[in-house]
Short mmCIF file of C-alpha atoms and ligand atoms in Angstrom, two decimals:
data_model
loop_
_atom_site.label_atom_id
_atom_site.label_comp_id
_atom_site.label_asym_id
_atom_site.label_seq_id
_atom_site.Cartn_x
_atom_site.Cartn_y
_atom_site.Cartn_z
CA UNK B 11 0.00 0.00 0.00
CA UNK B 12 1.27 3.47 -0.92
CA UNK B 13 1.96 5.76 2.05
CA UNK B 14 -0.95 8.19 2.36
CA UNK B 15 -0.41 11.71 0.99
CA UNK B 16 -3.23 13.21 3.05
CA UNK B 17 -4.88 12.39 6.38
CA UNK B 18 -8.65 12.11 6.39
CA UNK B 19 -9.90 12.59 9.94
CA UNK B 20 -13.36 11.10 10.40
CA UNK B 21 -15.57 13.23 12.64
CA UNK B 22 -18.93 11.49 12.10
CA UNK B 23 -19.11 9.74 15.47
CA UNK B 24 -18.74 13.16 17.13
CA UNK B 25 -19.84 15.98 14.79
CA UNK B 26 -22.39 13.74 13.08
CA UNK B 27 -23.96 12.02 16.05
CA UNK B 28 -24.19 15.16 18.19
CA UNK B 29 -26.26 16.88 15.53
CA UNK B 30 -28.98 14.28 15.09
CA UNK B 31 -31.87 14.06 17.52
CA UNK B 32 -31.66 10.28 17.95
CA UNK B 33 -29.00 8.68 20.13
CA UNK B 34 -27.08 5.85 18.48
CA UNK B 35 -26.82 2.89 20.85
CA UNK B 36 -23.27 2.29 22.10
CA UNK B 37 -22.96 -1.16 20.49
CA UNK B 38 -23.83 0.36 17.10
CA UNK B 39 -21.29 3.16 17.59
CA UNK B 40 -18.57 0.58 18.26
CA UNK B 41 -19.53 -1.47 15.18
CA UNK B 42 -19.49 1.69 13.07
CA UNK B 43 -16.08 2.79 14.39
CA UNK B 44 -14.72 -0.72 13.73
CA UNK B 45 -15.95 -0.50 10.13
CA UNK B 46 -14.36 2.93 9.67
CA UNK B 47 -11.07 1.59 11.01
CA UNK B 48 -11.31 -1.48 8.76
CA UNK B 49 -11.71 0.85 5.76
CA UNK B 50 -8.34 2.41 6.61
CA UNK B 51 -9.25 5.51 8.57
CA UNK B 52 -6.42 6.21 11.00
CA UNK B 53 -7.82 9.20 12.87
CA UNK B 54 -11.37 9.27 14.21
CA UNK B 55 -13.02 11.84 16.46
CA UNK B 56 -15.10 9.36 18.40
CA UNK B 57 -16.93 11.47 20.96
CA UNK B 58 -17.21 14.75 22.80
CA UNK B 59 -16.85 15.02 26.55
CA UNK B 60 -19.69 17.32 27.47
CA UNK B 61 -22.35 16.98 30.19
CA UNK B 62 -24.87 14.30 29.23
CA UNK B 63 -27.72 16.66 30.06
CA UNK B 64 -26.53 18.94 27.22
CA UNK B 65 -25.74 16.20 24.70
CA UNK B 66 -27.29 12.85 25.67
CA UNK B 67 -25.93 11.44 22.37
CA UNK B 68 -22.43 11.60 23.90
CA UNK B 69 -23.21 10.13 27.35
CA UNK B 70 -21.18 6.99 26.52
CA UNK B 71 -18.07 8.92 25.44
CA UNK B 72 -15.68 7.17 27.85
CA UNK B 73 -16.89 3.71 26.86
CA UNK B 74 -16.53 4.53 23.17
CA UNK B 75 -12.98 5.82 23.71
CA UNK B 76 -11.99 2.75 25.71
CA UNK B 77 -13.05 0.56 22.78
CA UNK B 78 -11.56 2.74 20.04
CA UNK B 79 -8.08 2.77 21.63
CA UNK B 80 -7.89 -1.01 21.15
CA UNK B 81 -7.93 -0.61 17.34
CA UNK B 82 -4.37 -0.85 15.99
CA UNK B 83 -2.81 2.24 14.45
CA UNK B 84 -5.82 4.44 15.19
CA UNK B 85 -5.46 7.95 16.63
CA UNK B 86 -8.49 8.37 18.87
CA UNK B 87 -9.65 11.95 19.21
CA UNK B 88 -12.28 13.54 21.40
CA UNK B 89 -13.72 17.02 21.46
CA UNK B 90 -13.43 18.76 24.82
CA UNK B 91 -14.88 22.22 25.52
CA UNK B 92 -13.30 22.71 28.96
CA UNK B 93 -10.86 21.42 31.58
CA UNK B 94 -13.46 19.12 33.08
CA UNK B 95 -14.05 17.46 29.72
CA UNK B 96 -10.30 17.22 29.11
CA UNK B 97 -9.85 15.48 32.46
CA UNK B 98 -12.50 12.90 31.59
CA UNK B 99 -11.10 12.37 28.08
CA UNK B 100 -7.55 11.92 29.36
CA UNK B 101 -8.80 9.47 31.99
CA UNK B 102 -10.56 7.47 29.27
CA UNK B 103 -7.27 7.25 27.33
CA UNK B 104 -7.69 9.43 24.24
CA UNK B 105 -4.67 10.06 22.01
CA UNK B 106 -5.65 13.57 21.01
CA UNK B 107 -7.87 16.34 22.35
CA UNK B 108 -9.55 18.80 20.05
CA UNK B 109 -10.82 22.06 21.51
CA UNK B 110 -13.33 24.26 19.70
CA UNK B 111 -12.43 27.93 19.97
CA UNK B 112 -14.89 30.16 18.19
CA UNK B 113 -13.68 33.10 16.14
CA UNK B 114 -17.16 34.63 16.34
CA UNK B 115 -17.79 36.41 19.62
CA UNK B 116 -21.51 35.59 19.38
CA UNK B 117 -21.01 31.87 18.61
CA UNK B 118 -18.45 31.55 21.41
CA UNK B 119 -21.00 32.70 23.98
CA UNK B 120 -23.74 30.50 22.49
CA UNK B 121 -21.56 27.38 22.13
CA UNK B 122 -19.43 27.37 25.29
CA UNK B 123 -20.84 30.35 27.25
CA UNK B 124 -17.42 31.97 27.29
CA UNK B 125 -15.84 34.89 25.51
CA UNK B 126 -13.03 34.11 23.07
CA UNK B 127 -10.48 35.39 25.59
CA UNK B 128 -11.91 33.17 28.33
CA UNK B 129 -11.75 30.23 25.94
CA UNK B 130 -8.05 30.84 25.25
CA UNK B 131 -7.51 30.84 29.04
CA UNK B 132 -9.42 27.56 29.27
CA UNK B 133 -7.22 26.12 26.51
CA UNK B 134 -4.12 27.19 28.45
CA UNK B 135 -5.43 25.33 31.51
CA UNK B 136 -6.07 22.26 29.34
CA UNK B 137 -2.53 22.45 27.99
CA UNK B 138 -1.22 22.50 31.57
CA UNK B 139 -3.39 19.52 32.44
CA UNK B 140 -2.20 17.63 29.37
CA UNK B 141 1.44 18.29 30.33
CA UNK B 142 0.73 16.85 33.76
CA UNK B 143 -1.56 13.89 32.97
CA UNK B 144 -0.82 12.98 29.36
CA UNK B 145 2.37 14.44 27.94
CA UNK B 146 2.10 12.17 24.89
CA UNK B 147 -1.46 13.27 24.10
CA UNK B 148 -2.04 15.68 21.21
CA UNK B 149 -3.87 18.97 21.69
CA UNK B 150 -5.46 20.71 18.74
CA UNK B 151 -7.47 23.90 18.61
CA UNK B 152 -10.19 24.07 15.97
CA UNK B 153 -11.06 27.67 15.20
CA UNK B 154 -14.79 27.39 14.61
CA UNK B 155 -16.90 29.85 12.59
CA UNK B 156 -13.58 30.89 10.98
CA UNK B 157 -15.30 31.70 7.69
CA UNK B 158 -18.49 33.31 8.95
CA UNK B 159 -21.19 32.82 11.55
CA UNK B 160 -24.98 32.41 11.38
CA UNK B 161 -25.35 34.49 14.56
CA UNK B 162 -22.89 37.29 13.88
CA UNK B 163 -22.44 37.23 10.09
CA UNK B 164 -18.99 38.37 9.02
CA UNK B 165 -16.01 37.19 11.09
CA UNK B 166 -12.97 39.44 10.43
CA UNK B 167 -10.03 37.46 9.02
CA UNK B 168 -7.51 39.29 11.22
CA UNK B 169 -9.41 38.10 14.30
CA UNK B 170 -9.40 34.50 13.04
CA UNK B 171 -5.64 34.48 12.49
CA UNK B 172 -4.91 36.30 15.76
CA UNK B 173 -7.03 33.77 17.68
CA UNK B 174 -5.28 30.80 16.02
CA UNK B 175 -1.89 32.25 17.01
CA UNK B 176 -3.11 32.85 20.58
CA UNK B 177 -4.25 29.20 20.80
CA UNK B 178 -0.81 27.91 19.81
CA UNK B 179 0.83 30.37 22.21
CA UNK B 180 -1.51 29.03 24.93
CA UNK B 181 -0.12 25.53 24.37
CA UNK B 182 -2.04 23.88 21.51
CA UNK B 183 0.16 21.77 19.21
CA UNK B 184 -1.75 23.04 16.20
CA UNK B 185 -4.68 25.21 15.19
CA UNK B 186 -6.99 24.39 12.27
CA UNK B 187 -9.86 26.30 10.71
CA UNK B 188 -13.48 25.19 10.73
CA UNK B 189 -16.29 26.35 8.50
CA UNK B 190 -18.85 25.43 11.13
CA UNK B 191 -21.85 26.79 9.24
CA UNK B 192 -20.85 26.27 5.61
CA UNK B 193 -20.22 29.91 4.63
CA UNK B 194 -16.72 29.44 3.15
CA UNK B 195 -15.75 29.75 -0.49
CA UNK B 196 -12.55 28.50 -2.13
CA UNK B 197 -10.94 31.95 -2.52
CA UNK B 198 -11.48 32.67 1.18
CA UNK B 199 -10.17 29.21 2.14
CA UNK B 200 -7.03 29.73 0.08
CA UNK B 201 -6.49 33.18 1.61
CA UNK B 202 -7.03 32.17 5.24
CA UNK B 203 -5.04 28.94 5.14
CA UNK B 204 -2.19 30.73 3.35
CA UNK B 205 -2.13 33.29 6.15
CA UNK B 206 -2.45 30.60 8.82
CA UNK B 207 0.49 28.65 7.39
CA UNK B 208 2.56 31.84 7.11
CA UNK B 209 1.92 32.51 10.83
CA UNK B 210 2.08 28.98 12.23
CA UNK B 211 4.10 26.90 9.77
CA UNK B 212 3.63 23.19 10.50
CA UNK B 213 1.44 24.09 13.48
CA UNK B 214 -1.29 25.05 11.01
CA UNK B 215 -3.90 22.32 11.41
CA UNK B 216 -6.80 20.69 9.65
CA UNK B 217 -9.46 22.03 7.31
CA UNK B 218 -12.91 21.26 8.72
CA UNK B 219 -15.46 22.04 6.04
CA UNK B 220 -19.21 21.70 5.96
CA UNK B 221 -21.18 21.16 2.80
CA UNK B 222 -24.14 23.37 3.67
CA UNK B 223 -23.98 25.29 0.39
CA UNK B 224 -22.42 22.56 -1.71
CA UNK B 225 -18.89 23.97 -1.57
CA UNK B 226 -17.36 21.50 0.87
CA UNK B 227 -15.24 19.61 -1.66
CA UNK B 228 -14.23 22.76 -3.53
CA UNK B 229 -13.10 24.23 -0.22
CA UNK B 230 -11.09 21.11 0.67
CA UNK B 231 -9.41 21.20 -2.72
CA UNK B 232 -8.59 24.89 -2.26
CA UNK B 233 -7.04 24.10 1.13
CA UNK B 234 -5.06 21.19 -0.35
CA UNK B 235 -3.69 23.45 -3.06
CA UNK B 236 -2.19 25.79 -0.45
CA UNK B 237 -0.58 22.94 1.47
CA UNK B 238 -3.20 21.63 3.91
CA UNK B 239 -2.82 17.85 4.35
CA UNK B 240 -5.40 17.00 7.05
CA UNK B 241 -9.12 17.13 6.32
CA UNK B 242 -12.05 16.47 8.60
CA UNK B 243 -14.97 14.69 7.00
CA UNK B 244 -18.04 12.76 8.07
CA UNK B 245 -19.34 9.48 6.70
CA UNK B 246 -22.70 10.03 5.05
CA UNK B 247 -22.24 13.78 5.56
CA UNK B 248 -23.76 13.77 9.02
CA UNK B 249 -22.99 16.77 11.13
CA UNK B 250 -23.82 20.22 12.37
CA UNK B 251 -23.60 22.21 15.54
CA UNK B 252 -26.47 22.31 18.04
CA UNK B 253 -25.54 25.89 18.99
CA UNK B 254 -25.03 27.29 15.48
CA UNK B 255 -28.45 27.63 13.86
CA UNK B 256 -28.43 26.56 10.22
CA UNK B 257 -25.30 24.41 10.49
CA UNK B 258 -25.61 21.19 8.51
CA UNK B 259 -23.60 18.28 7.21
CA UNK B 260 -19.86 17.91 7.03
CA UNK B 261 -17.98 17.17 3.86
CA UNK B 262 -18.92 13.60 2.95
CA UNK B 263 -15.96 11.31 3.64
CA UNK B 264 -16.83 9.01 0.73
CA UNK B 265 -16.86 11.92 -1.77
CA UNK B 266 -13.68 13.47 -0.35
CA UNK B 267 -11.81 10.15 -0.53
CA UNK B 268 -13.09 9.61 -4.07
CA UNK B 269 -11.89 13.08 -5.12
CA UNK B 270 -8.38 12.59 -3.74
CA UNK B 271 -7.97 9.01 -4.92
CA UNK B 272 -9.22 9.91 -8.41
CA UNK B 273 -6.60 12.69 -8.47
CA UNK B 274 -3.89 10.20 -7.54
CA UNK B 275 -3.59 11.59 -4.00
CA UNK B 276 -3.41 8.59 -1.66
CA UNK B 277 -5.66 8.62 1.41
CA UNK B 278 -4.85 5.14 2.74
CA UNK B 279 -8.57 4.40 2.70
CA UNK B 280 -10.22 1.57 0.77
CA UNK B 281 -13.19 3.38 -0.72
CA UNK B 282 -15.23 0.21 -1.21
CA UNK B 283 -14.90 -0.68 2.46
CA UNK B 284 -15.60 2.95 3.32
CA UNK B 285 -18.90 2.83 1.45
CA UNK B 286 -19.66 -0.45 3.21
CA UNK B 287 -19.21 1.37 6.54
CA UNK B 288 -22.48 3.20 5.81
CA UNK B 289 -24.37 0.02 6.71
CA UNK B 290 -23.55 0.04 10.45
CA UNK B 291 -24.16 3.81 10.51
CA UNK B 292 -27.63 3.36 9.04
CA UNK B 293 -28.35 0.36 11.25
CA UNK B 294 -27.59 2.47 14.33
CA UNK B 295 -29.62 5.47 13.18
CA UNK B 296 -32.64 4.03 11.40
CA UNK B 297 -34.51 6.58 9.31
CA UNK B 298 -31.78 9.23 9.50
CA UNK B 299 -30.86 10.77 6.12
CA UNK B 300 -27.33 10.08 4.91
CA UNK B 301 -25.73 11.90 2.02
CA UNK B 302 -23.00 11.35 -0.55
CA UNK B 303 -22.87 11.52 -4.34
CA UNK B 304 -20.24 8.80 -4.81
CA UNK B 305 -22.06 6.12 -2.82
CA UNK B 306 -25.28 6.92 -4.70
CA UNK B 307 -23.74 7.01 -8.17
CA UNK B 308 -21.22 4.22 -7.63
CA UNK B 309 -17.55 4.20 -8.56
CA UNK B 310 -16.55 4.77 -12.19
CA UNK B 311 -16.00 1.63 -14.24
CA UNK B 312 -12.45 0.32 -13.80
CA UNK B 313 -11.72 2.74 -10.96
CA UNK B 314 -8.31 2.06 -9.39
CA UNK B 315 -7.09 3.64 -6.17
CA UNK B 316 -3.45 4.56 -5.64
CA UNK B 317 -3.89 3.60 -1.96
CA UNK B 318 -5.15 0.11 -2.82
CA UNK B 319 -3.98 -0.56 -6.39
CA UNK B 320 -4.48 -4.31 -6.20
CA UNK B 321 -7.77 -4.35 -4.39
CA UNK B 322 -10.90 -4.71 -6.46
CA UNK B 323 -14.36 -5.54 -5.29
ZN1 ZN O 10 -18.27 20.68 12.15
#
């Protein structure tokens, strides 16, 4: 198998499941995560550590983490909004923490009930905790609403970049940019990631794009063209944000993997097994809509993947 050129980070079990009303039973979550791992995904955001009264879909976060860390070669990530969540995630054994820090003042208050400055302080406390309890654990800041906000509208680019730099100064290993509500366009993505990489170098993190207005793939491609190599995506395009009105599905993992593999950019993922991983997702969330053009249309005749050149279904 060719070494992957890009890292596709699956966020469905977190971003996807927190945005649907139904709660996927734990056993189904584990089967789904196993299928994602079997398809070749090597980084999965499996849960968020938030109070169960706020997000009952994530009440089993620790159990899900404890299972996911048994899968060989998998980086197990969890979203944590505060020190308390980070403590619980570290205790459960995660490999990487991801912290949402909103660039929109309005979304920050709605999402975590903190100002942006307070959130940077919280991140600093989490970095201290990580140093103490889990020095080998990764810590990533995801700058949410980096491309616009349904509550506030425009989010000034200078503020986005300044906040990303502050997060790294506060102790995050990297800071990525999230289009939480699907407002981004490719020119804006190119501009912001170019600036981010100029400021942070290899501490510039992932592109987290939503497909709300159909530009998710175009935005990922724009980010790739300015050097971004890690992309968040969600199987079946599940996803949203309960505290950002109008947020909807993430970039569809199946379509993103198809785009890169068709371009000759290796993802390490077997797309046929990836499409098969929709079955346990649908079994665990009966009646929930799943999206994706590639799974619906099928792979082109004779399609060969650079990641799996000898594998044919
Ligand atoms: Zn998202």
